[in-house]
XYZ file of C-alpha atoms in Angstrom:
370
model
C -97.212 -79.732 -84.526
C -97.657 -80.439 -88.275
C -101.433 -80.304 -87.901
C -101.166 -76.977 -86.115
C -98.935 -75.674 -88.926
C -101.533 -76.803 -91.481
C -104.343 -75.145 -89.513
C -102.449 -71.873 -89.007
C -101.342 -71.522 -92.662
C -103.390 -69.248 -94.941
C -103.755 -71.595 -97.911
C -105.945 -69.419 -100.132
C -103.209 -66.923 -101.144
C -100.679 -69.722 -101.578
C -102.958 -71.838 -103.789
C -104.037 -68.767 -105.749
C -100.384 -67.838 -106.277
C -99.451 -71.382 -107.448
C -102.422 -71.696 -109.820
C -101.969 -68.165 -111.215
C -98.248 -68.711 -111.761
C -98.887 -72.026 -113.551
C -101.555 -70.497 -115.799
C -99.458 -67.455 -116.672
C -96.400 -69.658 -117.336
C -98.366 -71.847 -119.747
C -99.841 -68.807 -121.485
C -96.427 -67.130 -121.724
C -94.811 -70.239 -123.141
C -97.677 -70.735 -125.610
C -97.561 -67.119 -126.784
C -93.764 -67.212 -127.090
C -93.877 -70.453 -129.084
C -96.671 -69.152 -131.332
C -94.849 -65.906 -132.038
C -91.627 -67.832 -132.573
C -93.234 -70.138 -135.158
C -94.723 -67.169 -137.002
C -91.252 -65.683 -136.995
C -92.603 -62.403 -135.714
C -90.069 -59.669 -135.167
C -90.430 -56.832 -132.659
C -88.192 -53.825 -132.605
C -86.403 -55.330 -135.662
C -85.098 -58.193 -133.515
C -84.655 -61.689 -134.789
C -87.655 -63.982 -134.211
C -85.670 -66.059 -131.774
C -84.869 -62.977 -129.669
C -88.446 -61.766 -130.006
C -89.630 -65.111 -128.550
C -87.238 -64.686 -125.619
C -88.439 -61.109 -125.028
C -92.023 -62.274 -124.941
C -91.092 -65.056 -122.498
C -89.283 -62.488 -120.268
C -92.247 -60.116 -120.385
C -94.475 -63.040 -119.492
C -92.237 -63.828 -116.453
C -92.399 -60.164 -115.410
C -96.140 -60.241 -115.778
C -96.189 -63.370 -113.621
C -94.184 -61.557 -110.897
C -96.491 -58.508 -111.067
C -99.499 -60.766 -110.930
C -98.102 -62.635 -107.942
C -97.493 -59.365 -106.122
C -100.924 -58.081 -107.079
C -102.625 -61.251 -105.873
C -100.717 -61.353 -102.629
C -101.268 -57.650 -102.034
C -104.965 -58.059 -102.709
C -105.313 -61.017 -100.397
C -103.006 -59.975 -97.502
C -102.787 -56.705 -95.552
C -99.368 -57.736 -94.248
C -98.028 -58.057 -97.843
C -99.387 -54.651 -98.791
C -97.753 -53.201 -95.690
C -94.431 -54.942 -96.476
C -94.448 -53.721 -100.098
C -95.648 -50.152 -99.723
C -95.234 -49.226 -96.039
C -91.831 -50.633 -95.027
C -90.205 -47.250 -94.698
C -93.085 -46.060 -92.552
C -92.764 -49.211 -90.437
C -89.034 -48.665 -90.070
C -89.632 -45.040 -89.062
C -92.296 -46.107 -86.542
C -89.984 -48.815 -85.222
C -87.207 -46.245 -84.796
C -89.606 -43.882 -83.020
C -90.777 -46.654 -80.722
C -87.167 -47.635 -79.974
C -86.339 -44.007 -79.178
C -89.379 -43.672 -76.896
C -88.474 -46.959 -75.201
C -84.958 -45.649 -74.556
C -86.394 -42.403 -73.160
C -88.802 -44.328 -70.956
C -85.956 -46.503 -69.670
C -83.959 -43.372 -68.838
C -86.964 -41.805 -67.133
C -87.557 -45.023 -65.240
C -83.955 -45.082 -64.063
C -84.209 -41.430 -62.992
C -87.428 -42.188 -61.140
C -85.751 -45.174 -59.470
C -82.878 -42.949 -58.337
C -85.351 -40.289 -57.163
C -87.311 -42.974 -55.309
C -84.139 -44.204 -53.603
C -83.284 -40.624 -52.600
C -86.841 -40.061 -51.358
C -86.667 -43.306 -49.336
C -83.355 -42.222 -47.811
C -84.815 -38.796 -47.058
C -87.884 -40.439 -45.523
C -85.695 -42.651 -43.338
C -83.721 -39.584 -42.244
C -86.943 -37.715 -41.524
C -88.215 -40.663 -39.471
C -84.966 -40.746 -37.511
C -85.189 -36.996 -36.878
C -88.829 -37.415 -35.806
C -87.860 -40.141 -33.324
C -85.056 -37.896 -32.036
C -87.494 -35.009 -31.614
C -89.899 -37.285 -29.753
C -87.114 -38.407 -27.413
C -86.083 -34.778 -26.927
C -89.694 -33.913 -26.144
C -89.885 -36.650 -23.503
C -86.628 -35.416 -21.943
C -87.834 -31.812 -22.020
C -91.126 -32.770 -20.381
C -89.241 -34.660 -17.693
C -86.942 -31.680 -17.122
C -90.001 -29.434 -17.029
C -91.601 -31.576 -14.317
C -88.345 -31.604 -12.343
C -88.018 -27.827 -12.688
C -91.630 -27.333 -11.621
C -91.039 -29.543 -8.568
C -87.834 -27.642 -7.773
C -89.727 -24.354 -8.209
C -92.425 -25.462 -5.780
C -89.764 -26.469 -3.291
C -87.976 -23.136 -3.720
C -91.242 -21.273 -3.190
C -91.888 -23.212 -0.021
C -88.354 -22.537 1.161
C -88.770 -18.871 0.288
C -91.984 -18.705 2.310
C -90.307 -20.474 5.198
C -87.302 -18.142 5.014
C -89.597 -15.110 5.014
C -91.284 -16.459 8.116
C -87.925 -17.096 9.764
C -86.741 -13.624 8.755
C -89.872 -12.115 10.210
C -89.261 -14.080 13.386
C -85.620 -12.911 13.525
C -86.679 -9.314 13.081
C -89.136 -9.761 15.925
C -86.490 -10.733 18.461
C -88.781 -9.777 21.308
C -91.155 -12.682 20.604
C -90.362 -15.497 22.997
C -93.028 -17.902 21.712
C -95.027 -17.601 18.509
C -98.635 -18.586 17.944
C -99.570 -22.006 16.518
C -96.375 -23.678 17.693
C -96.764 -27.430 18.221
C -95.865 -27.955 21.884
C -96.746 -31.629 22.178
C -99.024 -34.385 20.948
C -100.359 -37.779 21.930
C -102.916 -40.321 20.738
C -105.723 -42.384 22.290
C -107.054 -45.676 21.019
C -110.785 -46.206 20.527
C -112.452 -47.438 23.717
C -110.011 -45.717 26.129
C -111.355 -45.244 29.663
C -111.631 -41.909 31.425
C -108.675 -42.819 33.640
C -106.512 -43.602 30.598
C -107.546 -40.368 28.897
C -106.900 -38.305 32.047
C -103.469 -39.895 32.511
C -102.600 -39.299 28.835
C -103.677 -35.632 28.983
C -101.681 -35.060 32.185
C -98.583 -36.543 30.504
C -99.226 -34.248 27.526
C -99.455 -31.228 29.875
C -96.096 -32.076 31.415
C -94.592 -32.377 27.935
C -96.091 -29.011 26.953
C -94.798 -27.225 30.068
C -91.299 -28.551 29.469
C -91.350 -27.496 25.806
C -92.698 -24.016 26.658
C -90.061 -23.374 29.301
C -87.318 -24.696 27.005
C -88.369 -22.455 24.120
C -88.740 -19.356 26.261
C -85.446 -19.910 28.057
C -83.732 -19.926 24.663
C -85.084 -16.395 24.005
C -84.716 -14.716 27.406
C -83.248 -14.927 30.892
C -86.671 -15.386 32.492
C -86.622 -17.949 35.268
C -88.371 -21.110 34.171
C -90.537 -21.410 37.259
C -92.027 -17.941 36.678
C -93.790 -18.858 33.419
C -97.283 -20.347 33.986
C -98.855 -22.609 31.377
C -102.671 -22.734 31.387
C -105.226 -25.055 29.771
C -108.939 -24.309 29.337
C -110.742 -26.661 31.738
C -114.063 -26.554 29.807
C -112.349 -27.359 26.521
C -110.450 -30.165 28.209
C -113.677 -31.669 29.595
C -115.358 -31.470 26.155
C -112.302 -33.115 24.628
C -112.431 -35.918 27.210
C -116.092 -36.575 26.419
C -115.353 -36.671 22.699
C -112.475 -39.120 23.207
C -114.685 -41.397 25.337
C -117.280 -41.630 22.570
C -114.806 -41.954 19.683
C -115.026 -45.168 17.641
C -111.508 -44.880 16.214
C -108.040 -43.789 17.260
C -107.775 -40.029 17.946
C -104.776 -37.684 18.100
C -104.534 -34.713 20.449
C -102.220 -31.779 19.696
C -101.280 -28.934 22.040
C -100.752 -25.592 20.249
C -99.641 -22.199 21.569
C -102.515 -19.732 21.552
C -100.768 -16.504 20.485
C -97.437 -14.661 20.270
C -95.743 -14.120 23.651
C -93.258 -11.264 24.109
C -90.127 -11.318 26.269
C -90.264 -9.031 29.263
C -93.967 -9.214 29.924
C -95.625 -11.226 32.649
C -95.936 -14.314 30.527
C -99.020 -16.466 30.800
C -98.989 -19.063 28.050
C -102.428 -20.248 26.960
C -102.507 -23.650 25.275
C -105.329 -24.949 23.087
C -105.932 -28.622 22.376
C -106.872 -29.971 18.943
C -107.968 -33.486 18.079
C -108.955 -35.559 15.055
C -108.902 -39.080 13.594
C -105.510 -40.780 13.810
C -105.208 -43.055 10.773
C -102.394 -45.523 10.156
C -100.761 -44.005 7.065
C -97.536 -46.059 6.797
C -96.875 -49.405 8.417
C -93.522 -50.325 9.864
C -91.135 -51.193 7.006
C -93.389 -49.745 4.289
C -91.914 -47.566 1.541
C -92.859 -43.929 2.168
C -91.176 -42.425 -0.897
C -88.843 -43.649 -3.680
C -86.911 -41.706 -6.309
C -84.659 -42.737 -9.207
C -81.344 -40.872 -9.602
C -78.699 -41.473 -12.289
C -75.518 -40.673 -10.375
C -73.408 -41.106 -13.531
C -74.976 -38.015 -15.136
C -76.252 -35.999 -12.162
C -74.587 -32.624 -11.679
C -75.870 -32.235 -8.097
C -73.859 -33.095 -5.030
C -75.032 -35.958 -2.794
C -76.022 -33.391 -0.103
C -78.202 -31.486 -2.574
C -79.784 -34.686 -3.847
C -80.719 -35.834 -0.338
C -81.997 -32.375 0.688
C -84.287 -32.322 -2.350
C -85.306 -35.927 -1.671
C -86.314 -35.059 1.929
C -88.313 -32.025 0.764
C -90.153 -34.148 -1.786
C -90.689 -36.774 0.926
C -92.277 -34.096 3.125
C -94.627 -33.050 0.302
C -95.523 -36.696 -0.351
C -96.270 -37.306 3.344
C -98.462 -34.178 3.574
C -100.394 -35.257 0.467
C -100.873 -38.689 2.071
C -102.505 -37.069 5.117
C -99.654 -36.554 7.596
C -100.152 -33.361 9.637
C -97.151 -31.002 9.500
C -95.929 -28.807 12.320
C -97.764 -25.490 11.687
C -94.754 -23.399 12.709
C -92.116 -25.217 10.609
C -94.229 -27.141 8.052
C -92.082 -30.200 8.812
C -93.472 -33.696 9.296
C -90.439 -35.097 11.097
C -86.684 -34.814 11.444
C -83.807 -36.988 10.303
C -80.958 -37.484 12.741
C -77.831 -35.609 11.630
C -75.645 -38.682 11.889
C -78.098 -40.709 9.794
C -78.211 -37.932 7.165
C -74.442 -37.710 6.794
C -74.132 -41.492 6.735
C -76.610 -41.510 3.833
C -74.595 -38.748 2.109
C -71.429 -40.800 2.512
C -73.066 -43.916 1.041
C -74.556 -41.971 -1.861
C -71.199 -40.317 -2.666
C -69.691 -43.781 -3.303
C -72.390 -44.713 -5.841
C -71.612 -43.940 -9.505
C -74.442 -45.861 -11.203
C -78.239 -45.314 -11.406
C -79.794 -45.801 -7.967
C -83.228 -45.695 -6.320
C -83.312 -43.745 -3.042
C -85.962 -45.222 -0.759
C -87.406 -43.868 2.513
C -88.674 -46.756 4.653
C -90.965 -46.222 7.644
C -89.237 -46.948 10.951
C -92.276 -47.992 12.954
C -95.984 -47.383 12.361
C -96.719 -43.786 11.300
C -100.120 -42.229 11.972
C -101.791 -39.012 10.869
C -100.204 -36.889 13.588
C -96.689 -38.107 12.745
C -93.869 -37.679 13.157
C -92.501 -39.393 10.035
C -89.528 -41.451 11.189
C -87.659 -43.131 8.351
C -84.566 -45.055 7.364
C -82.877 -44.210 4.060
C -81.942 -47.104 1.801
C -80.325 -47.306 -1.668
C -81.282 -49.825 -4.361
C -78.605 -50.058 -7.076
């Protein structure tokens, strides 16, 4: 540490100051002594006092010389001697600016905290808006689905209204009167027996429908099939390499009071296994704790959506009713009763009751998964 002090010390001014002071002291003492011996008097003072004055002036000269030497050799000394007030003023200015900067910094820190809080609030509002958007999109999809269902119901009601206004029509065109299916590789005998059973089913359905509209005796209404079309259908079924459905449809509108002769046309196509026994046909999530719909409304909407799902999956609807199947009334009200006792979120599931093919019908069991 001592060596570092020696290295860091500026010895030139110090040595110059010591040597100069010693020289000036010797000169002052010599001059004072010389003037004292000569008994010189200045300003009419006694020689002794004149010697003292000279010694004092010599000491003052020494001090001035010291200051001059130090000022000449050191910028810091010059600054301390002649610029102290300026330094003090600059120091005061710097202190004032530092205080202002500290205040500005504190204000900026407060502003930053407020901006951070505002940013957090904005982020929370943005998340809320995103959640609201998701809910609105979900409600939009539900409303669009409900609108489609209402349009379908409106179309069906218009058809039913048109049918009610035409009370004279005993049997409308394109009514499904019966259907059956034949496996690939069926023999002619099997096909003939299946078509005969279908004819009996059609005759019974025709007579039942007409008897509901009029007092015509059942045995007076003939039901006819086109023999050439039937033979072409038989040949097509014999050569088919996959299961085929056959549907019997009414040919045209038949009016009460006329000599009825019901013509039936047969349609066929591939019969594909759409839902296996026990498979889920349609599932829907319902939050019963917040739903404002009654259990009956919920199940009616569920069945309509199930019908749309089945049609999209390839199930053929009844052309006259647009239905793909019916749910037994007792089963429906049992499901309503079970749903009315549920107060938590639930998944309504329609499970296939048996294998369901293209021609239908869609027979289901309703289950609830809480």
